[in-house]
Coordinates of C-alpha atoms in Angstrom, one line a residue:
M1 CA -68.6 5.5 33.7
E2 CA -67.4 3.9 37.0
G3 CA -67.5 0.4 35.5
D4 CA -65.3 1.5 32.5
I5 CA -62.7 3.0 34.8
A6 CA -62.6 -0.2 36.9
E7 CA -62.2 -2.3 33.8
M8 CA -59.4 -0.1 32.5
G9 CA -57.7 -0.3 35.8
K10 CA -57.9 -4.0 35.8
F11 CA -56.2 -4.2 32.4
I12 CA -53.5 -1.7 33.4
G13 CA -52.7 -3.7 36.5
A14 CA -52.6 -6.9 34.5
G15 CA -50.2 -5.3 31.9
L16 CA -47.9 -4.0 34.7
S17 CA -47.8 -7.4 36.3
A18 CA -46.9 -9.0 33.0
F19 CA -43.6 -7.1 32.9
G20 CA -42.3 -9.8 35.2
M21 CA -42.3 -12.2 32.2
G22 CA -39.9 -10.0 30.2
L23 CA -37.8 -9.4 33.2
A24 CA -37.6 -13.1 33.9
A25 CA -36.2 -13.6 30.4
L26 CA -33.6 -11.0 31.1
G27 CA -32.8 -12.7 34.4
V28 CA -32.2 -16.1 32.6
G29 CA -30.0 -14.4 30.1
N30 CA -28.0 -12.8 32.9
V31 CA -27.6 -16.0 34.8
A32 CA -26.5 -18.0 31.8
G33 CA -24.2 -15.3 30.6
N34 CA -22.4 -14.9 33.9
F35 CA -22.0 -18.6 34.2
L36 CA -20.5 -18.8 30.7
S37 CA -18.2 -16.0 31.5
G38 CA -17.0 -17.7 34.7
A39 CA -16.7 -21.1 33.0
L40 CA -14.5 -19.6 30.3
R41 CA -12.2 -18.0 32.9
N42 CA -11.9 -21.2 35.0
P43 CA -13.1 -24.3 33.0
S44 CA -12.1 -26.7 35.8
A45 CA -14.7 -25.2 38.2
A46 CA -17.5 -25.1 35.7
G47 CA -18.6 -28.7 36.3
G48 CA -19.3 -28.1 40.0
Q49 CA -21.4 -25.1 39.3
T50 CA -23.9 -26.6 36.8
A51 CA -26.5 -27.4 39.5
T52 CA -26.3 -23.8 40.7
L53 CA -26.9 -22.6 37.2
F54 CA -30.0 -24.7 36.8
I55 CA -31.4 -23.6 40.2
G56 CA -30.9 -20.0 39.2
I57 CA -32.6 -20.5 35.9
A58 CA -35.5 -22.3 37.6
F59 CA -36.0 -19.5 40.0
A60 CA -36.0 -16.9 37.3
E61 CA -38.4 -18.9 35.2
A62 CA -40.7 -19.4 38.2
L63 CA -40.9 -15.7 38.8
G64 CA -41.9 -15.2 35.2
I65 CA -44.6 -17.9 35.5
F66 CA -45.9 -16.3 38.7
S67 CA -46.1 -12.9 37.2
F68 CA -48.1 -14.4 34.3
L69 CA -50.5 -16.0 36.7
V70 CA -51.0 -12.8 38.6
A71 CA -51.7 -11.0 35.3
L72 CA -54.3 -13.7 34.4
L73 CA -55.9 -13.4 37.8
L74 CA -56.1 -9.7 37.6
M75 CA -57.7 -9.9 34.1
F76 CA -60.2 -12.6 34.7
A77 CA -60.8 -13.2 38.4
V78 CA -61.0 -9.7 39.8

């Protein structure tokens, strides 16, 4: 019985850590949507903010990848 509870806890923890992947997708959508909204308000300033957009998207995607790695580690390494 103790082994089954530990195994279930491992999968529950992995599932909870995998929520970061979905939240990363929401973050990328939020970053891109806000950039587009600002670019439509002031098109002349949009060109200077493109690098900032890509950095924001990269950070959001990195957090999603890290949460996926934590989920895999919890499932298979612990």
